[in-house]
CSV table of C-alpha atoms in Angstrom, one decimal:
chain,number,residue,atom,x,y,z
A,1,MET,CA,-21.0,27.6,28.9
A,2,ASN,CA,-21.5,24.3,30.6
A,3,ILE,CA,-18.2,22.3,30.4
A,4,LEU,CA,-20.0,19.1,29.4
A,5,TYR,CA,-21.9,20.9,26.6
A,6,PHE,CA,-18.6,22.3,25.3
A,7,ILE,CA,-16.9,18.9,25.3
A,8,SER,CA,-19.9,17.4,23.4
A,9,LEU,CA,-19.5,20.1,20.8
A,10,VAL,CA,-15.8,19.4,20.4
A,11,LEU,CA,-16.5,15.6,20.1
A,12,LEU,CA,-19.3,16.2,17.6
A,13,GLY,CA,-17.1,18.4,15.5
A,14,HIS,CA,-14.5,15.6,15.3
A,15,VAL,CA,-17.3,13.1,14.3
A,16,CYS,CA,-18.7,15.4,11.6
A,17,VAL,CA,-15.5,15.9,9.8
A,18,ALA,CA,-14.7,12.2,9.5
A,19,GLU,CA,-15.6,10.5,6.2
A,20,TYR,CA,-16.1,7.1,4.7
A,21,VAL,CA,-13.7,6.9,1.8
A,22,LYS,CA,-14.8,4.2,-0.7
A,23,LEU,CA,-12.3,2.5,-3.0
A,24,THR,CA,-12.6,-0.5,-5.3
A,25,TRP,CA,-9.7,-2.7,-6.2
A,26,ASN,CA,-10.1,-5.2,-9.0
A,27,ILE,CA,-7.0,-7.4,-8.7
A,28,THR,CA,-5.8,-8.9,-12.0
A,29,TYR,CA,-2.7,-9.9,-13.8
A,30,VAL,CA,-1.1,-7.1,-15.7
A,31,ASP,CA,1.7,-7.1,-18.2
A,32,THR,CA,4.4,-4.5,-17.2
A,33,PHE,CA,7.8,-3.2,-18.2
A,34,ARG,CA,8.3,-1.1,-15.1
A,35,ASP,CA,12.1,-1.8,-14.6
A,36,GLY,CA,12.8,-0.9,-18.3
A,37,ILE,CA,14.6,-4.2,-18.7
A,38,VAL,CA,12.2,-7.2,-18.8
A,39,HIS,CA,8.6,-7.5,-19.8
A,40,ARG,CA,6.8,-9.7,-17.3
A,41,ARG,CA,3.4,-10.4,-15.7
A,42,ALA,CA,2.5,-8.7,-12.4
A,43,LYS,CA,-0.4,-8.5,-10.0
A,44,GLY,CA,-2.1,-5.1,-10.5
A,45,VAL,CA,-5.1,-3.2,-9.4
A,46,ASN,CA,-7.7,-1.9,-11.8
A,47,GLY,CA,-5.3,-2.7,-14.7
A,48,GLN,CA,-2.5,-0.7,-13.2
A,49,VAL,CA,1.0,-1.4,-12.0
A,50,PRO,CA,2.3,0.4,-10.0
A,51,VAL,CA,-0.8,0.7,-7.9
A,52,PRO,CA,-1.6,4.4,-7.2
A,53,PRO,CA,-1.1,5.7,-3.6
A,54,VAL,CA,-4.2,5.8,-1.3
A,55,TYR,CA,-4.9,8.9,0.8
A,56,ILE,CA,-7.3,9.5,3.7
A,57,ASN,CA,-7.4,11.9,6.6
A,58,GLN,CA,-7.0,10.9,10.2
A,59,GLY,CA,-10.3,9.8,11.6
A,60,ASP,CA,-11.6,8.7,8.2
A,61,THR,CA,-12.6,5.1,7.5
A,62,LEU,CA,-11.3,3.5,4.3
A,63,LEU,CA,-13.9,1.1,2.8
A,64,LEU,CA,-11.7,-0.9,0.5
A,65,THR,CA,-13.7,-3.4,-1.6
A,66,VAL,CA,-11.4,-6.1,-3.2
A,67,HIS,CA,-12.5,-8.2,-6.1
A,68,ASN,CA,-10.1,-11.1,-6.6
A,69,ASN,CA,-9.7,-11.9,-10.3
A,70,LEU,CA,-6.5,-13.9,-9.9
A,71,ASP,CA,-6.3,-17.7,-10.1
A,72,MET,CA,-5.3,-18.0,-6.4
A,73,PRO,CA,-6.5,-16.6,-3.1
A,74,THR,CA,-5.3,-13.2,-1.9
A,75,SER,CA,-5.9,-10.7,0.9
A,76,ILE,CA,-4.9,-7.0,1.5
A,77,HIS,CA,-2.9,-6.1,4.6
A,78,SER,CA,-2.6,-2.5,5.9
A,79,HIS,CA,1.0,-2.5,7.0
A,80,GLY,CA,1.7,-0.7,10.3
A,81,LEU,CA,-1.8,-0.1,11.6
A,82,ARG,CA,-2.8,-1.5,14.9
A,83,HIS,CA,-6.5,-2.2,14.1
A,84,ASP,CA,-7.5,-1.9,17.8
A,85,GLY,CA,-10.7,-3.9,18.4
A,86,ALA,CA,-10.8,-4.9,14.7
A,87,THR,CA,-7.9,-7.3,14.0
A,88,PHE,CA,-10.2,-9.2,11.7
A,89,MET,CA,-9.7,-6.3,9.2
A,90,ASP,CA,-5.9,-6.6,9.3
A,91,GLY,CA,-5.9,-8.6,6.1
A,92,ALA,CA,-3.2,-11.1,7.0
A,93,ALA,CA,-4.1,-14.2,5.1
A,94,MET,CA,-4.2,-17.4,7.2
A,95,VAL,CA,-3.6,-15.3,10.4
A,96,THR,CA,-6.6,-13.0,10.8
A,97,GLN,CA,-8.7,-14.2,7.8
A,98,CYS,CA,-8.7,-16.8,5.1
A,99,GLY,CA,-7.6,-15.6,1.7
A,100,ILE,CA,-10.3,-14.1,-0.6
A,101,PRO,CA,-11.0,-17.0,-3.1
A,102,PRO,CA,-10.7,-16.4,-6.9
A,103,GLY,CA,-13.8,-14.8,-8.2
A,104,GLU,CA,-14.9,-13.6,-4.7
A,105,SER,CA,-14.9,-10.2,-3.0
A,106,PHE,CA,-14.3,-8.7,0.4
A,107,THR,CA,-14.7,-5.2,1.9
A,108,TYR,CA,-12.1,-4.0,4.4
A,109,GLU,CA,-13.1,-1.3,6.9
A,110,ILE,CA,-9.8,0.4,7.8
A,111,TYR,CA,-10.1,3.1,10.4
A,112,GLY,CA,-7.5,5.8,10.1
A,113,ALA,CA,-6.7,6.3,13.8
A,114,GLN,CA,-2.9,6.7,13.3
A,115,ALA,CA,-1.7,9.5,11.1
A,116,GLY,CA,1.4,8.6,9.2
A,117,SER,CA,3.0,6.9,6.1
A,118,TYR,CA,2.0,3.2,5.7
A,119,TRP,CA,1.4,0.8,2.8
A,120,LEU,CA,-1.2,-1.7,1.6
A,121,HIS,CA,-0.1,-5.0,0.2
A,122,GLY,CA,-1.2,-8.5,-0.8
A,123,HIS,CA,-0.5,-10.9,2.1
A,124,ARG,CA,-0.4,-14.3,0.5
A,125,LYS,CA,2.9,-15.8,-0.6
A,126,ASP,CA,4.2,-13.9,-3.6
A,127,ASP,CA,1.7,-11.0,-3.8
A,128,VAL,CA,4.1,-8.3,-2.6
A,129,ALA,CA,7.1,-9.2,-4.8
A,130,ASP,CA,4.8,-9.5,-7.9
A,131,GLY,CA,3.5,-5.9,-7.5
A,132,LEU,CA,0.4,-6.0,-5.3
A,133,ARG,CA,1.4,-3.1,-3.0
A,134,ALA,CA,0.7,0.7,-2.7
A,135,PRO,CA,1.5,3.6,-0.4
A,136,PHE,CA,-1.2,4.3,2.2
A,137,ILE,CA,-1.1,7.9,3.6
A,138,ILE,CA,-3.2,8.9,6.6
A,139,ARG,CA,-2.8,12.7,6.8
A,140,ASP,CA,-2.9,14.4,10.1
A,141,ARG,CA,-6.3,15.9,10.8
A,142,TYR,CA,-4.5,18.8,12.5
A,143,SER,CA,-0.9,18.8,11.3
A,144,PRO,CA,1.8,19.4,13.9
A,145,TYR,CA,4.0,20.7,11.1
A,146,GLU,CA,3.9,23.7,8.8
A,147,TYR,CA,5.1,23.1,5.3
A,148,ASP,CA,4.4,24.3,1.7
A,149,GLU,CA,4.4,21.0,-0.2
A,150,GLU,CA,4.4,17.3,0.5
A,151,VAL,CA,6.7,14.8,-1.4
A,152,LEU,CA,6.1,11.1,-1.4
A,153,ILE,CA,9.0,8.7,-2.2
A,154,TYR,CA,8.3,5.0,-2.1
A,155,LEU,CA,10.9,2.3,-2.8
A,156,GLU,CA,10.5,-1.2,-4.1
A,157,ASP,CA,12.6,-4.2,-5.3
A,158,TRP,CA,11.6,-5.7,-8.6
A,159,TYR,CA,12.7,-9.1,-9.9
A,160,PRO,CA,12.8,-10.2,-13.6
A,161,THR,CA,10.7,-13.4,-13.0
A,162,GLU,CA,7.5,-14.1,-11.2
A,163,VAL,CA,8.0,-15.5,-7.7
A,164,PRO,CA,6.4,-18.9,-8.4
A,165,ALA,CA,8.8,-19.6,-11.3
A,166,LYS,CA,11.8,-18.7,-9.2
A,167,MET,CA,10.6,-20.7,-6.3
A,168,ALA,CA,10.1,-23.8,-8.6
A,169,GLU,CA,13.7,-23.3,-9.7
A,170,ILE,CA,15.0,-23.1,-6.2
A,171,LEU,CA,13.0,-26.1,-5.0
A,172,ALA,CA,13.5,-28.3,-8.0
A,173,PRO,CA,14.4,-31.8,-6.6
A,174,GLY,CA,16.9,-32.7,-9.3
A,175,SER,CA,18.9,-29.4,-9.1
A,176,ILE,CA,22.6,-29.6,-8.1
A,177,GLY,CA,23.2,-26.8,-5.6
A,178,PRO,CA,21.3,-23.6,-5.4
A,179,PRO,CA,20.4,-21.8,-8.7
A,180,ALA,CA,22.2,-18.6,-9.7
A,181,PRO,CA,21.0,-15.6,-7.6
A,182,THR,CA,18.5,-13.3,-9.1
A,183,PHE,CA,19.1,-9.6,-8.5
A,184,ALA,CA,16.4,-7.1,-8.1
A,185,THR,CA,16.1,-3.7,-9.7
A,186,GLY,CA,15.5,-0.8,-7.3
A,187,LEU,CA,12.3,1.1,-8.1
A,188,VAL,CA,11.6,4.6,-7.1
A,189,ASN,CA,7.9,5.7,-7.2
A,190,GLY,CA,7.0,2.7,-9.3
A,191,PHE,CA,9.8,2.6,-11.9
A,192,ASN,CA,13.5,2.0,-12.4
A,193,GLY,CA,15.3,4.4,-10.1
A,194,ASN,CA,17.8,5.3,-12.9
A,195,ASP,CA,14.9,6.6,-14.9
A,196,SER,CA,13.0,8.4,-12.2
A,197,ARG,CA,12.5,12.1,-12.7
A,198,PRO,CA,14.4,14.5,-10.4
A,199,ILE,CA,12.4,16.1,-7.6
A,200,GLN,CA,12.4,19.8,-8.0
A,201,PHE,CA,12.8,21.7,-4.7
A,202,VAL,CA,12.3,25.5,-4.6
A,203,ALA,CA,14.6,27.5,-2.4
A,204,GLY,CA,12.7,29.1,0.5
A,205,LYS,CA,9.9,26.5,0.6
A,206,ARG,CA,9.4,24.0,3.3
A,207,TYR,CA,8.7,20.4,2.3
A,208,ARG,CA,7.4,17.4,4.1
A,209,ILE,CA,9.0,14.3,2.7
A,210,ARG,CA,7.4,10.9,3.2
A,211,VAL,CA,9.7,7.8,2.5
A,212,ILE,CA,8.2,4.3,2.5
A,213,SER,CA,10.1,1.1,1.9
A,214,MET,CA,7.8,-1.5,0.2
A,215,SER,CA,10.5,-4.0,-0.5
A,216,SER,CA,9.9,-7.7,-0.3
A,217,THR,CA,13.4,-9.3,-0.4
A,218,MET,CA,11.9,-12.6,-1.6
A,219,TYR,CA,15.1,-14.4,-2.8
């Protein structure tokens, strides 16, 4: 077989298995009780907080259409990806794009060149600390590991007040000294770590464990 013909078949095979994965995020305010301590407003997606993980395969392209139904601009940053030749899709508000205005939409084309464990998050001011974040997994097209099951563990910090309210307290011109510190609750897979269900591992099975820190450490 001609070597060039063989290489073309291999390349064609890689192209044929790649897909366009379409996803729509309607970003709104959502009432939540995710720490089991305080009811508060958060920034959610499609009426949900926590935002469900996003999965694609290496070589796929994620077409993420974002509808901003907040009362402020926002953007979505794919944390950890290089975006070679397409930095305008990086989603860093006021760095690689202007924020998506309230009532407007934008579609990100995120090419999954790098297999690994990443996360998607709002990239304007308080988006991350107020809940606009989700794991983003790009699975190996041809995995270098052999395992029976995959386990995803993602970690977050969660504060009892919305960031704008806390920042107003910190920056109040008439305050005497800094306000009392606000301590975050640690969330595991979206909810209070103390209430998280144990992960059941079976003897003899091999597991791939993905751990993602999606903390914000705002204040």
